[in-house]
Short mmCIF file of C-alpha atoms and ligand atoms in Angstrom, two decimals:
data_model
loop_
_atom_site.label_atom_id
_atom_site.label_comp_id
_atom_site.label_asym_id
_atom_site.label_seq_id
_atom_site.Cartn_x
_atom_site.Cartn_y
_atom_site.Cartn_z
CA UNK A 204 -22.29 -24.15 -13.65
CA UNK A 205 -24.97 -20.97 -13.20
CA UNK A 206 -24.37 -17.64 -13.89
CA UNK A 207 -20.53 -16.34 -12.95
CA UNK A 208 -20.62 -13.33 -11.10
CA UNK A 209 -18.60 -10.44 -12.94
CA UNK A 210 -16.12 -7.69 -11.84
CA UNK A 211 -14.11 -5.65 -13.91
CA UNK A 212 -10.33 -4.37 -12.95
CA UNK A 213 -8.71 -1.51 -14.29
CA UNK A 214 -5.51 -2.98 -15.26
CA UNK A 215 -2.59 -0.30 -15.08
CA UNK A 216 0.91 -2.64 -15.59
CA UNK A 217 3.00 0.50 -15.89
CA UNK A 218 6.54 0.74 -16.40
CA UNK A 219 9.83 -0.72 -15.14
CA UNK A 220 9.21 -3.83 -13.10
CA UNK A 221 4.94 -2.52 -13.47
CA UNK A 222 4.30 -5.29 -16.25
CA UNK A 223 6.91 -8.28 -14.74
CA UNK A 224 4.61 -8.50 -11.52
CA UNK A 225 1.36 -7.61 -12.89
CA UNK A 226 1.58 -10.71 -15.02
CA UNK A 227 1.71 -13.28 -12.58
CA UNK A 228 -1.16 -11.88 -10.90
CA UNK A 229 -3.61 -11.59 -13.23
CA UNK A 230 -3.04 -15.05 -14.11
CA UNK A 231 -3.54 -15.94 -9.90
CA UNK A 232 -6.63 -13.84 -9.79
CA UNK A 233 -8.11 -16.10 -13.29
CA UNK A 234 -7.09 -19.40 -11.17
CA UNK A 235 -8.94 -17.40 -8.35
CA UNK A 236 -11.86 -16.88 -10.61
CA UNK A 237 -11.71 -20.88 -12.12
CA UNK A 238 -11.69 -22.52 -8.67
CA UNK A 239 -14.47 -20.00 -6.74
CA UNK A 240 -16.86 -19.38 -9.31
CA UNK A 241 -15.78 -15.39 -10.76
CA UNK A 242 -15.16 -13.88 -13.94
CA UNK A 243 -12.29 -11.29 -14.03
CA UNK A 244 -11.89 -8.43 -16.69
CA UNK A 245 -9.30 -7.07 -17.29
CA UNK A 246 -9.16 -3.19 -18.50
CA UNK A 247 -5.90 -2.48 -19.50
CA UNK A 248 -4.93 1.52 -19.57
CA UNK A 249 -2.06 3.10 -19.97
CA UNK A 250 -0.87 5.62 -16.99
CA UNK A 251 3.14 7.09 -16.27
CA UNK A 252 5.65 6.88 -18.56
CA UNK A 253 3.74 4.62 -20.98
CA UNK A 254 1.21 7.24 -21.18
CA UNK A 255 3.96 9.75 -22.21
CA UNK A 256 5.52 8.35 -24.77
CA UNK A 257 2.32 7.55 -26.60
CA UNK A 258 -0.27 10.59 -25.56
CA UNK A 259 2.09 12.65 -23.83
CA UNK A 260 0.75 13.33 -20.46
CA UNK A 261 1.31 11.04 -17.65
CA UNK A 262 -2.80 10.68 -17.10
CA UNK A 263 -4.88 10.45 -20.05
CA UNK A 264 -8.60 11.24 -19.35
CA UNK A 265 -9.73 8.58 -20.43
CA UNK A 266 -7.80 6.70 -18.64
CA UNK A 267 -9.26 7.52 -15.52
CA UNK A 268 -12.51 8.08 -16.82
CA UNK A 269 -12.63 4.30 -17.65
CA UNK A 270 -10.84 3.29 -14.42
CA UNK A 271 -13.80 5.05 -12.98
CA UNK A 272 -16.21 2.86 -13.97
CA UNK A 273 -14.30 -0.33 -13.16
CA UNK A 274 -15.35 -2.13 -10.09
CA UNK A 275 -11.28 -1.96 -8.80
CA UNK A 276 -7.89 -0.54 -9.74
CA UNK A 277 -4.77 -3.21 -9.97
CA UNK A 278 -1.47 -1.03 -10.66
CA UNK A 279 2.08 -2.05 -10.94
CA UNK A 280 4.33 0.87 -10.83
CA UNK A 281 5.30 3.64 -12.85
CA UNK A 282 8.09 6.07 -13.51
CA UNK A 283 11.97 5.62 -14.67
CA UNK A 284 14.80 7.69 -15.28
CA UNK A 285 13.36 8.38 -19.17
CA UNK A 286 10.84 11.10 -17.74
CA UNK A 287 13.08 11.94 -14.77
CA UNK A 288 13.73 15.46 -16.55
CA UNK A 289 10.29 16.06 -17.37
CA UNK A 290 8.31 19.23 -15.49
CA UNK A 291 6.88 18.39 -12.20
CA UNK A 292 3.19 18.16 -13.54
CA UNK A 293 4.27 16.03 -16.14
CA UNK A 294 6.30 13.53 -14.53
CA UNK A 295 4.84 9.72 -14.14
CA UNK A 296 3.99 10.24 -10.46
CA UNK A 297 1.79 12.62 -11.83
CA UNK A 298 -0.31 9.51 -12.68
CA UNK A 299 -0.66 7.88 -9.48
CA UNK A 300 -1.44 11.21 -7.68
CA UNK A 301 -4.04 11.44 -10.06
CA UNK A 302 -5.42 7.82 -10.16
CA UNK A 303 -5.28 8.64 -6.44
CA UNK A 304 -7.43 11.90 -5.99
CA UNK A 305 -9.25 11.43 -9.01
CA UNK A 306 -10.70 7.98 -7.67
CA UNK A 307 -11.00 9.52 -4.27
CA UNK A 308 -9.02 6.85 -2.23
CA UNK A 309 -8.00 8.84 0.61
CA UNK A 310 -6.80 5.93 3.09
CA UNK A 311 -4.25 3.60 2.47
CA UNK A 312 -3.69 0.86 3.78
CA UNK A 313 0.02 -0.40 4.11
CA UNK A 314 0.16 -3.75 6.74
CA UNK A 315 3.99 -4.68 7.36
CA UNK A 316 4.43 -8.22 9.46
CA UNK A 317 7.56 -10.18 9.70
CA UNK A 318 6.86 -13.91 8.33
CA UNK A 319 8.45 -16.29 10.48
CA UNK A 320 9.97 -17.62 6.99
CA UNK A 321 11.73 -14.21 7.06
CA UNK A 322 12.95 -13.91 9.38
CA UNK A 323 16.74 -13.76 8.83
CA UNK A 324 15.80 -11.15 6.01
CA UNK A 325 15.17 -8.88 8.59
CA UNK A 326 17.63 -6.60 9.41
CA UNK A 327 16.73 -6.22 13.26
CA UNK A 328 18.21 -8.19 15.95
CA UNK A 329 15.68 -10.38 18.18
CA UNK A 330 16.21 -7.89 21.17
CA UNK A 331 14.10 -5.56 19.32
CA UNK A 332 11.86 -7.87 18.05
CA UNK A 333 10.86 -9.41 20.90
CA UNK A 334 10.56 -6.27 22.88
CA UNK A 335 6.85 -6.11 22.85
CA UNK A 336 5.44 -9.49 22.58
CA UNK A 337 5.42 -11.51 25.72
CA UNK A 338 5.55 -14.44 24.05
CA UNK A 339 9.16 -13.94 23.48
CA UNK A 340 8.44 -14.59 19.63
CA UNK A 341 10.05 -12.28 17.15
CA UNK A 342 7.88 -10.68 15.68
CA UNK A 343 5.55 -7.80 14.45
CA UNK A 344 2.54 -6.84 12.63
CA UNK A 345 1.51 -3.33 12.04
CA UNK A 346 -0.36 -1.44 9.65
CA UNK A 347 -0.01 1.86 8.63
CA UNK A 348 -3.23 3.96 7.74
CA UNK A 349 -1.58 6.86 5.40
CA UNK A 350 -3.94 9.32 4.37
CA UNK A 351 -3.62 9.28 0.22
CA UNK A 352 -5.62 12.76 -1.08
CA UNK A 353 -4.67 15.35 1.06
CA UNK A 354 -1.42 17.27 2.65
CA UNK A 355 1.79 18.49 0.96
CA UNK A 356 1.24 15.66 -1.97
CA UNK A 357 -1.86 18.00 -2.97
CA UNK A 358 -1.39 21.27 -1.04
CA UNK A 359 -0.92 24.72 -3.12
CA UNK A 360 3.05 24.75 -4.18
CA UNK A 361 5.27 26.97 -6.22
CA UNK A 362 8.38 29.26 -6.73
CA UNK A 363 8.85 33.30 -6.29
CA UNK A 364 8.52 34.88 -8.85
CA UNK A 365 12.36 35.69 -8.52
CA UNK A 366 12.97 31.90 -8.77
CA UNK A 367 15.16 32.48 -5.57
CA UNK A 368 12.50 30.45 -3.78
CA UNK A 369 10.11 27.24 -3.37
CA UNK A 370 7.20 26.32 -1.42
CA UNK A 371 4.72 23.47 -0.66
CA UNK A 372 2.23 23.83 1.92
CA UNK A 373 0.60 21.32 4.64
CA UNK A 374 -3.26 21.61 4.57
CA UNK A 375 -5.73 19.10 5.77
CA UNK A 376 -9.41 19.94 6.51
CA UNK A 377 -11.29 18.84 9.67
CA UNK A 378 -13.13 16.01 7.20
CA UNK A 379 -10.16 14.93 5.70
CA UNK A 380 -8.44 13.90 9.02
CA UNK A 381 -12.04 12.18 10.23
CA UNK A 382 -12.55 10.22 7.39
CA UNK A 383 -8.77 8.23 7.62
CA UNK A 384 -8.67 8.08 11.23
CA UNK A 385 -12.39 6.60 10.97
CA UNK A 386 -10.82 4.10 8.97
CA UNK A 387 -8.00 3.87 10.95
CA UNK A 388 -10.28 2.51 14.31
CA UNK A 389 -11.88 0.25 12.69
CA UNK A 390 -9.15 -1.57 11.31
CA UNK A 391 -8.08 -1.47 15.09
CA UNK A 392 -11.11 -2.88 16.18
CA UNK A 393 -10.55 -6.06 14.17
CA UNK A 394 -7.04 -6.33 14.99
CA UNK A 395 -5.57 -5.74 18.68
CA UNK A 396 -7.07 -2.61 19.18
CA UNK A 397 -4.46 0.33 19.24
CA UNK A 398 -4.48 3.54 17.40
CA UNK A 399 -1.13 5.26 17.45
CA UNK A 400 -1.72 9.01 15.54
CA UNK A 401 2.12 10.00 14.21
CA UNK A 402 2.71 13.27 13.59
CA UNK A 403 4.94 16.56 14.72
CA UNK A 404 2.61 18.02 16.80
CA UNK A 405 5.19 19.83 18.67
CA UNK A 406 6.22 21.69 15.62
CA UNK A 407 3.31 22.17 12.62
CA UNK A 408 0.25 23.53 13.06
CA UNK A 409 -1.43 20.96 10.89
CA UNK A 410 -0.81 18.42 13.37
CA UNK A 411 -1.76 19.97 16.08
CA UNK A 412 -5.20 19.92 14.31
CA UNK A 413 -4.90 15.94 13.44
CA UNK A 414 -4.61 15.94 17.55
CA UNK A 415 -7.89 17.49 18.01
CA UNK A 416 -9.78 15.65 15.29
CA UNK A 417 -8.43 12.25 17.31
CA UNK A 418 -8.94 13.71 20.08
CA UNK A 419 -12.41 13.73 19.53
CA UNK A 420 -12.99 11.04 17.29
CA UNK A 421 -11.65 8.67 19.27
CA UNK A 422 -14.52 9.30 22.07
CA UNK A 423 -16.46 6.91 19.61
CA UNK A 424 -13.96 4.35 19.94
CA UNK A 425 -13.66 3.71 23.76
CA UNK A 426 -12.29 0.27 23.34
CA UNK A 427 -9.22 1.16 21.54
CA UNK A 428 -6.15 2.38 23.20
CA UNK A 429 -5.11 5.94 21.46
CA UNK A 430 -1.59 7.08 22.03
CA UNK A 431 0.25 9.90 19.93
CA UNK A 432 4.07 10.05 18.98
CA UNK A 433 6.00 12.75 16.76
CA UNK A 434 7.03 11.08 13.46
CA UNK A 435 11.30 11.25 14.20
CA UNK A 436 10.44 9.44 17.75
CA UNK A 437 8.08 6.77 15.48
CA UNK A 438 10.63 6.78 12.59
CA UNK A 439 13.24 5.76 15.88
CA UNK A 440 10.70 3.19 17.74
CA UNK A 441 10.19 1.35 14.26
CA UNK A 442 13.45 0.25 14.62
CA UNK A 443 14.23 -0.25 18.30
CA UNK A 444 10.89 -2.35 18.65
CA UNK A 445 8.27 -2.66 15.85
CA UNK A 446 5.53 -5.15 18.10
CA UNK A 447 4.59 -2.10 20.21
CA UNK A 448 2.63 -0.98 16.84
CA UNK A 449 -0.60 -2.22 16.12
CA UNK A 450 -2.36 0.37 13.72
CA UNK A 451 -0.67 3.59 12.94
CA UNK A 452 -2.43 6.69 11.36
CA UNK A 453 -0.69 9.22 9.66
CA UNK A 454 -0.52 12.02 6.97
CA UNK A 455 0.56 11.55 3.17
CA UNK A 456 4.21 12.44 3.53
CA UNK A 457 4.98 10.79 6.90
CA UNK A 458 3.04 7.67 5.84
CA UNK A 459 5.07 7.96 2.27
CA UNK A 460 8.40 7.85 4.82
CA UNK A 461 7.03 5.35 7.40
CA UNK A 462 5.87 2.55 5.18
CA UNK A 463 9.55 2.42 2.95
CA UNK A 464 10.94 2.25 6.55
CA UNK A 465 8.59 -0.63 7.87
CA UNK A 466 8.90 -2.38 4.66
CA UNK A 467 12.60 -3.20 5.20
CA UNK A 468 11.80 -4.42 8.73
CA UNK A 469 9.69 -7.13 6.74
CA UNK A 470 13.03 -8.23 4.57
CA UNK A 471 12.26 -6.29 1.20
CA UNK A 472 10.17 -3.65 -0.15
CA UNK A 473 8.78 -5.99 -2.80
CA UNK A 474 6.97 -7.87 -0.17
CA UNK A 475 4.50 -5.12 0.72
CA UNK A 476 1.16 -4.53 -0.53
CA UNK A 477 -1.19 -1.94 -0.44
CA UNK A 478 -5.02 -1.03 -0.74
CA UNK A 479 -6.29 2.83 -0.95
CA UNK A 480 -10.06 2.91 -0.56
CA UNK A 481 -12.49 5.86 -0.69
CA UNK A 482 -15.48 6.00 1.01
CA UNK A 483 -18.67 3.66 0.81
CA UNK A 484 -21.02 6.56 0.41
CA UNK A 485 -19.00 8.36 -2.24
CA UNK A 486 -20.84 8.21 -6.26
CA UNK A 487 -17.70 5.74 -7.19
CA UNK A 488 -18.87 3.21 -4.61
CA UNK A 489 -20.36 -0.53 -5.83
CA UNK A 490 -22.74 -1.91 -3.84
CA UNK A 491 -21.44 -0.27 -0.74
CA UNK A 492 -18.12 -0.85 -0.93
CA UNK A 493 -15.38 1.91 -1.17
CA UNK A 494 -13.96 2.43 -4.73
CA UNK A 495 -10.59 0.87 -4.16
CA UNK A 496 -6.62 0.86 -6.09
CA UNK A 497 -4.01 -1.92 -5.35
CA UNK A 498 -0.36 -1.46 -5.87
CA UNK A 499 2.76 -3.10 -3.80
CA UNK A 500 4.37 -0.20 -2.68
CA UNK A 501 7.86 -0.46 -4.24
CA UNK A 502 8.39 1.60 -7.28
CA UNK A 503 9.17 0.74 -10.87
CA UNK A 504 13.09 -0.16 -10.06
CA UNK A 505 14.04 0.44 -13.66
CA UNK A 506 17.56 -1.04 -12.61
CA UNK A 507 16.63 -4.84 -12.36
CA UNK A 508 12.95 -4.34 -14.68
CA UNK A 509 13.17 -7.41 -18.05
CA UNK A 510 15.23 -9.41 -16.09
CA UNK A 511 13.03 -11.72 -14.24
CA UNK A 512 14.57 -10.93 -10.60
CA UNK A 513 11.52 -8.83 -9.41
CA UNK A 514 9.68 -9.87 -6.41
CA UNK A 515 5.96 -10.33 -8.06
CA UNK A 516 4.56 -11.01 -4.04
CA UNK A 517 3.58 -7.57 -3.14
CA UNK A 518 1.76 -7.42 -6.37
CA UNK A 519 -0.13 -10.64 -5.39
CA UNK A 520 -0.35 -9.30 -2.27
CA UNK A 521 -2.57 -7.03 -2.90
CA UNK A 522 -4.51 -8.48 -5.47
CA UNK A 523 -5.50 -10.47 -2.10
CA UNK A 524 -6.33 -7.11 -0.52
CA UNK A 525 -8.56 -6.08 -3.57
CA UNK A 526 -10.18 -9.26 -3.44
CA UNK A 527 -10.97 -8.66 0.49
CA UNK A 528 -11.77 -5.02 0.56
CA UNK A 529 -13.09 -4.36 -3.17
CA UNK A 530 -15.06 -7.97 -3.75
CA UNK A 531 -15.67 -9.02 -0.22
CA UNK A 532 -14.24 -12.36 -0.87
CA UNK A 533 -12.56 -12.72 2.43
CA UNK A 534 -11.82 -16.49 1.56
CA UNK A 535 -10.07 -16.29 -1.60
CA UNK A 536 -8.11 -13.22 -0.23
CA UNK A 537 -6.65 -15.61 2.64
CA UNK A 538 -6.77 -18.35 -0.23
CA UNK A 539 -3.92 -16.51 -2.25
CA UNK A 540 -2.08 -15.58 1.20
CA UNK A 541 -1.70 -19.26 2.27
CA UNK A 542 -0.71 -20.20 -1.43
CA UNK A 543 2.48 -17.39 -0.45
CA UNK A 544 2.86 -18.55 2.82
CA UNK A 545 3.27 -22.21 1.14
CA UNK A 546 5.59 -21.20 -1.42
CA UNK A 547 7.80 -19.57 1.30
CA UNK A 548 7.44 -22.61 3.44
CA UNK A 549 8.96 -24.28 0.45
CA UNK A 550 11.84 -22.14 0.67
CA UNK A 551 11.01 -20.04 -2.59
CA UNK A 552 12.67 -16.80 -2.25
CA UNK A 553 13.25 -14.03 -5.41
CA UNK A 554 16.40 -12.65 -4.75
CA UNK A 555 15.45 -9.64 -2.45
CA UNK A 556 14.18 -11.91 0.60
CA UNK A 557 17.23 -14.44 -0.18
CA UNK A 558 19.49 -14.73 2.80
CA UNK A 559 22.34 -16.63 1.78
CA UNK A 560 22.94 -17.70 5.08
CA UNK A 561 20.22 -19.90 5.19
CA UNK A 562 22.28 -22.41 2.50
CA UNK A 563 20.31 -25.18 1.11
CA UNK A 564 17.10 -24.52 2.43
CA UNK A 565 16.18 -21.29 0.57
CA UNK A 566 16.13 -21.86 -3.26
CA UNK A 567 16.49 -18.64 -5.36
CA UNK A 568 13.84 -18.01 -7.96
CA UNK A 569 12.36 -15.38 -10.86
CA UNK A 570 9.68 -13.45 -10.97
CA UNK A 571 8.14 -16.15 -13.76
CA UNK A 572 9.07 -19.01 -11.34
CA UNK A 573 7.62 -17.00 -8.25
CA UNK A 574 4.34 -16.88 -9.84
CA UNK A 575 4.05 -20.39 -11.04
CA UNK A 576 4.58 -21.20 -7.35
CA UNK A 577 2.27 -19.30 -6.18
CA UNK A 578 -0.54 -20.11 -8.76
CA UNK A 579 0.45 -24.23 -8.28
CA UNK A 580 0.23 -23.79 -4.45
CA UNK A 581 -3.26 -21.97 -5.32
CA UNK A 582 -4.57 -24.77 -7.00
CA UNK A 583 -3.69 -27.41 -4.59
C1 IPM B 741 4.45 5.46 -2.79
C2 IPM B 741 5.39 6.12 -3.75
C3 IPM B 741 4.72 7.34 -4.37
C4 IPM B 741 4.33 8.28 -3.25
C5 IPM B 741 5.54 8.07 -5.43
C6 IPM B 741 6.00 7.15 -6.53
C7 IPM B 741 4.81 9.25 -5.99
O1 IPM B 741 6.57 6.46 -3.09
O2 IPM B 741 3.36 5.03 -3.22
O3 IPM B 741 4.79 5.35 -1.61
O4 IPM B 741 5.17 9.09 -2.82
O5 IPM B 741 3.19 8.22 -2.81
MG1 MG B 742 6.70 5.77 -1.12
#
């Protein structure tokens, strides 16, 4: 064989449930590596409560001073009730908002599509799932564009100094807005080209601005439908018929809210994954490719973490994404998303997309188990 081609991944397991799905993946990324021709390193660094307990802050420098240099960023989760009591700015979130800026990923990408083979996890009935496709198939596939860097998540905050009072604040600079919404059409542009910009336009300030920036962005983008909706109307529409969404653009906290809600629609939370990518002309960038983080979107669900029961799938999920997006390695991306679609085919189902209603067909696995399905249907 000549010369294997190289990448390193900052490796950030976490807490809770972090290390249970990270495991699997790493070792589906290595099969990745064996059957295509790629070497994967792994950099492992400590981040969120792990950090804590053994440096004491939730983001060690180093930590993201090495995840700086890696070519991509592969996190689990982090937090748990442990450093629940812990100051705001020392919390475990902490970590990820930091990972976050600190990396400059300002879009995220959150795609949420109902899988025929879950169907029945999905809470929806088919009237509303068939509401917008002609083909009278229930279904839907959105994505939702949140912008990652900006907005209350990073805007000035604090208390009176009679403690009788708190404040966050809503900021987001012409730039910032461009820059996600940029990324925003051309994910539209590949997929069935509409924009929909969710905000409360008809109350803040702030997104009264995001209309203007679209307003004029989209100008470049005369093949894409743009349409605008106020985030309780979108939060309402999710539910009464997801297939009128294509790709949906929206700040940090209403894109925080949005995606938990659109995750459901899919049957469970640990099915999503996730990619936030910075820009291809910022210093981080490798050969012209954004500087990019992967992490399923669910949290570190300290409740069900050692016992084998999480879903690992939006963890491998977006090792797929990085893979795509970070590696351009569009083949083994869709390699590792027909080895899921296989294993669901099969009937494999962790506990949070088991139905029960489906009886025999559906056989309830681990997180262990998961992965080995995943990895076998890989290597097929
Ligand atoms: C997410 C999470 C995080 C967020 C938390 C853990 C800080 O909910 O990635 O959606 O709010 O961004
Ligand atoms: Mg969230």
């Amino acid at each position: 064989m000549g010369l294997l081609t190289n990448y390193s991944i900052a490796l950030v397991p976490g807490d809770g449930i972090g290390p249970e799905v990270i495991e699997p993946t790493t070792e589906i990324l290595d099969a990745v590596g064996d059957k295509y021709g790629y070497v994967f390193n792994y950099v492992e660094l400590e981040a969120g409560g792990k950090a804590i307990d053994s440096s004491g802050e939730p983001l060690p420098a180093s930590t993201l001073a090495v995840a700086k240099e890696c070519d991509a960023l592969l996190l689990g989760a982090v937090g748990g009730p442990r450093w629940d009591t812990l100051p705001g700015h020392l919390r475990p979130e902490r970590a990820l908002l930091g990972l976050r800026s600190g990396l400059g990923v300002f879009a995220n990408l959150r795609p949420a599509a109902l899988l025929p083979q879950l169907r029945a996890a999905c809470p929806l009935k088919d009237g509303a799932l068939i509401a917008s496709n002609p083909d009278g198939k229930p279904s839907f596939d959105l994505l939702i564009v949140r912008e990652l860097t900006g907005g209350l998540y990073f805007g000035e905050r604090g208390r009176s100094d009679d403690g009788k009072a708190a404040f966050d604040t809503e900021r987001y600079s012409w730039n910032e807005i461009e820059r996600v919404l940029r990324v925003g059409y051309a994910a539209a542009a590949v997929r069935r080209k509409k924009l929909c910009l969710v905000d409360k336009a008809n109350v803040l300030e702030s997104s009264r601005f995001w209309r203007e920036v679209c307003a004029l962005v989209s100008k470049d983008y005369p093949d894409i439908e743009t349409s605008y909706l106020y985030v309780d109307n979108c939060a309402m529409q999710l539910i009464r018929d997801p297939g009128q969404f294509d790709v949906i653009v929206t700040s940090n906290l209403f894109g925080d809210i949005l995606s938990d809600e659109a995750s459901v629609l899919t049957g469970s939370i640990g099915m999503l994954p996730s990619a936030s990518l910075g820009s291809p002309t910022d210093p981080l960038a490798k050969d012209g490719r954004p500087m990019g983080m992967y992490e399923p979107i669910h949290g570190s669900a300290p409740d069900i973490a050692g016992q084998d029961i999480a879903n690992p799938l939006g963890t491998i999920l977006s090792a797929a994404m990085m893979l795509r997006y970070s590696f351009a390695m569009e083949t083994e991306a869709a390699a590792i998303e027909a080895a899921v679609n296989t294993v669901l085919d099969a009937g494999l189902r962790t506990q949070d997309i088991a139905t029960r209603s489906a009886g025999d067909s559906e056989k309830i696995v681990g997180t262990k188990a998961m992965g080995k399905a995943v990895l076998k249907a890989l290597e097929q």
